[in-house]
Amino acid sequence: MKKLSRVILITGTSRGIGRGLAEHFLKNGDTVCGCSRGPATLRHRRYAHWELEVSDEASVVAMVREVVRRHGRIDALVNNAGIAAMNHALLTPAATAQRILATNFQGTFLFCREAGKAMVRRKVGRIVNFTTVATPLRLEGEALYAASKAAVESFTQVLARELGGTGVTVNAVGPTPVPTDLIRNVPDTKLKALLARQAIHRLGEVADVANVVDFFLSPRSGFVTGQVLYLGGVNG
Amino acid sequence: MSKPTLTTAESVRRLILATLPERDRAGANPVIFGPGADLDSLGLVNFLSDLEYRLAAEFGRELVLASERTMSRTRSPFRDVDSLAAYVVELLGEEKR
């Protein structure tokens, strides 16, 4: 029997983990709708790209509704888009704080709200939000980034309860550092110190993240919701 | 802002009624949400979500009905069909921001 192609919406697909996940799902036969601030870096017949700011309500509404109009549904939402800024909290400009919260939290919220509405109507759906090990590790120098992701975790858990029984699950994955642009500017000594705090002292790979996302997206994971799963043996 | 035509108001009202579950359509001005209504909060989410898609198909406008303005009103526009119809017509009458 031919496997049914899922419609998966992923944010932040121009590079890093988001792009890796998009390639992973395309290889799997799924249809991927992605977005980023810039143009598409991925060309595939089952990939469609939207150029937008994830914190812009009108753009998010327009994208999600267009995806639903084109495909009739959204099977899964993967809220990967995120930004980080290494800085001492006392030296963080308000504009930087606002930007981090807007992209990491507001973007996640807006996509959850709009895709969630479409999923609740069909009584089925999977939402996976992205957090980070920086939150449970209370990483110095990442106060704003960690706080924005703490908000994502809390939101994930409450939304999971609000949607409990609708067929829509909401979970979060917390990757360790993965060699992408996001950690390009993290000094080597900092990175080594962070890895030392993990149970398994290595950088993560996109495949590690994809494995967790696959688990949350599985039809058999319908009873798994409101969970935050960190990689590398980090505990919340 | 141009005054909405009767046709717009009527078709909005028709859309709202068509989106409401059949059992909730009784009376001259059916109650949608709140005391005496059948819809719970998740039912309201479903109803508003359906209505947003229908309004987009009918009028080509991507409205978000649960806006800050909606929440701050003394009388909820989601209370009954007449209130919601008036609110939607108001939104449709505004220039696209």
JSON list of C-alpha atoms in Angstrom, two decimals, chain B residues 33-86:
[
{"chain": "B", "resi": 33, "resn": "PHE", "atom": "CA", "xyz": [-21.11, 31.78, 23.13]},
{"chain": "B", "resi": 34, "resn": "GLY", "atom": "CA", "xyz": [-21.71, 32.42, 26.81]},
{"chain": "B", "resi": 35, "resn": "PRO", "atom": "CA", "xyz": [-24.68, 31.72, 29.07]},
{"chain": "B", "resi": 36, "resn": "GLY", "atom": "CA", "xyz": [-27.34, 29.69, 27.30]},
{"chain": "B", "resi": 37, "resn": "ALA", "atom": "CA", "xyz": [-25.03, 28.66, 24.45]},
{"chain": "B", "resi": 38, "resn": "ASP", "atom": "CA", "xyz": [-24.05, 25.12, 23.50]},
{"chain": "B", "resi": 39, "resn": "LEU", "atom": "CA", "xyz": [-20.54, 25.93, 22.33]},
{"chain": "B", "resi": 40, "resn": "ASP", "atom": "CA", "xyz": [-17.71, 25.50, 24.82]},
{"chain": "B", "resi": 41, "resn": "SER", "atom": "CA", "xyz": [-14.38, 27.29, 24.33]},
{"chain": "B", "resi": 42, "resn": "LEU", "atom": "CA", "xyz": [-13.04, 24.60, 22.00]},
{"chain": "B", "resi": 43, "resn": "GLY", "atom": "CA", "xyz": [-16.30, 24.67, 20.07]},
{"chain": "B", "resi": 44, "resn": "LEU", "atom": "CA", "xyz": [-15.85, 28.42, 19.69]},
{"chain": "B", "resi": 45, "resn": "VAL", "atom": "CA", "xyz": [-12.30, 27.89, 18.38]},
{"chain": "B", "resi": 46, "resn": "ASN", "atom": "CA", "xyz": [-13.65, 25.48, 15.76]},
{"chain": "B", "resi": 47, "resn": "PHE", "atom": "CA", "xyz": [-16.48, 27.76, 14.80]},
{"chain": "B", "resi": 48, "resn": "LEU", "atom": "CA", "xyz": [-14.32, 30.90, 14.48]},
{"chain": "B", "resi": 49, "resn": "SER", "atom": "CA", "xyz": [-11.64, 29.01, 12.61]},
{"chain": "B", "resi": 50, "resn": "ASP", "atom": "CA", "xyz": [-14.19, 27.68, 10.10]},
{"chain": "B", "resi": 51, "resn": "LEU", "atom": "CA", "xyz": [-15.69, 31.13, 9.75]},
{"chain": "B", "resi": 52, "resn": "GLU", "atom": "CA", "xyz": [-12.28, 32.74, 9.08]},
{"chain": "B", "resi": 53, "resn": "TYR", "atom": "CA", "xyz": [-11.70, 30.33, 6.17]},
{"chain": "B", "resi": 54, "resn": "ARG", "atom": "CA", "xyz": [-15.21, 30.92, 4.79]},
{"chain": "B", "resi": 55, "resn": "LEU", "atom": "CA", "xyz": [-14.83, 34.69, 5.05]},
{"chain": "B", "resi": 56, "resn": "ALA", "atom": "CA", "xyz": [-11.48, 34.50, 3.23]},
{"chain": "B", "resi": 57, "resn": "ALA", "atom": "CA", "xyz": [-13.08, 32.45, 0.45]},
{"chain": "B", "resi": 58, "resn": "GLU", "atom": "CA", "xyz": [-16.06, 34.82, 0.17]},
{"chain": "B", "resi": 59, "resn": "PHE", "atom": "CA", "xyz": [-14.38, 38.20, 0.61]},
{"chain": "B", "resi": 60, "resn": "GLY", "atom": "CA", "xyz": [-10.68, 37.51, -0.03]},
{"chain": "B", "resi": 61, "resn": "ARG", "atom": "CA", "xyz": [-9.68, 38.89, 3.38]},
{"chain": "B", "resi": 62, "resn": "GLU", "atom": "CA", "xyz": [-7.57, 37.03, 5.94]},
{"chain": "B", "resi": 63, "resn": "LEU", "atom": "CA", "xyz": [-9.35, 38.12, 9.13]},
{"chain": "B", "resi": 64, "resn": "VAL", "atom": "CA", "xyz": [-8.31, 37.05, 12.62]},
{"chain": "B", "resi": 65, "resn": "LEU", "atom": "CA", "xyz": [-11.58, 37.27, 14.53]},
{"chain": "B", "resi": 66, "resn": "ALA", "atom": "CA", "xyz": [-10.19, 36.85, 18.06]},
{"chain": "B", "resi": 67, "resn": "SER", "atom": "CA", "xyz": [-8.22, 40.09, 18.11]},
{"chain": "B", "resi": 68, "resn": "GLU", "atom": "CA", "xyz": [-7.19, 42.30, 21.00]},
{"chain": "B", "resi": 69, "resn": "ARG", "atom": "CA", "xyz": [-10.05, 44.60, 20.10]},
{"chain": "B", "resi": 70, "resn": "THR", "atom": "CA", "xyz": [-12.54, 41.75, 20.38]},
{"chain": "B", "resi": 71, "resn": "MET", "atom": "CA", "xyz": [-11.29, 40.80, 23.82]},
{"chain": "B", "resi": 72, "resn": "SER", "atom": "CA", "xyz": [-11.41, 44.34, 25.20]},
{"chain": "B", "resi": 73, "resn": "ARG", "atom": "CA", "xyz": [-15.03, 45.03, 24.29]},
{"chain": "B", "resi": 74, "resn": "THR", "atom": "CA", "xyz": [-17.59, 45.22, 27.08]},
{"chain": "B", "resi": 75, "resn": "ARG", "atom": "CA", "xyz": [-20.02, 43.20, 25.03]},
{"chain": "B", "resi": 76, "resn": "SER", "atom": "CA", "xyz": [-18.41, 40.23, 23.30]},
{"chain": "B", "resi": 77, "resn": "PRO", "atom": "CA", "xyz": [-18.99, 40.14, 19.54]},
{"chain": "B", "resi": 78, "resn": "PHE", "atom": "CA", "xyz": [-19.12, 36.36, 19.92]},
{"chain": "B", "resi": 79, "resn": "ARG", "atom": "CA", "xyz": [-22.26, 36.51, 22.07]},
{"chain": "B", "resi": 80, "resn": "ASP", "atom": "CA", "xyz": [-24.81, 36.11, 19.28]},
{"chain": "B", "resi": 81, "resn": "VAL", "atom": "CA", "xyz": [-25.19, 36.11, 15.50]},
{"chain": "B", "resi": 82, "resn": "ASP", "atom": "CA", "xyz": [-26.22, 39.78, 15.20]},
{"chain": "B", "resi": 83, "resn": "SER", "atom": "CA", "xyz": [-23.24, 40.99, 17.28]},
{"chain": "B", "resi": 84, "resn": "LEU", "atom": "CA", "xyz": [-20.79, 38.86, 15.35]},
{"chain": "B", "resi": 85, "resn": "ALA", "atom": "CA", "xyz": [-22.24, 39.86, 11.99]},
{"chain": "B", "resi": 86, "resn": "ALA", "atom": "CA", "xyz": [-21.95, 43.54, 12.90]}
]
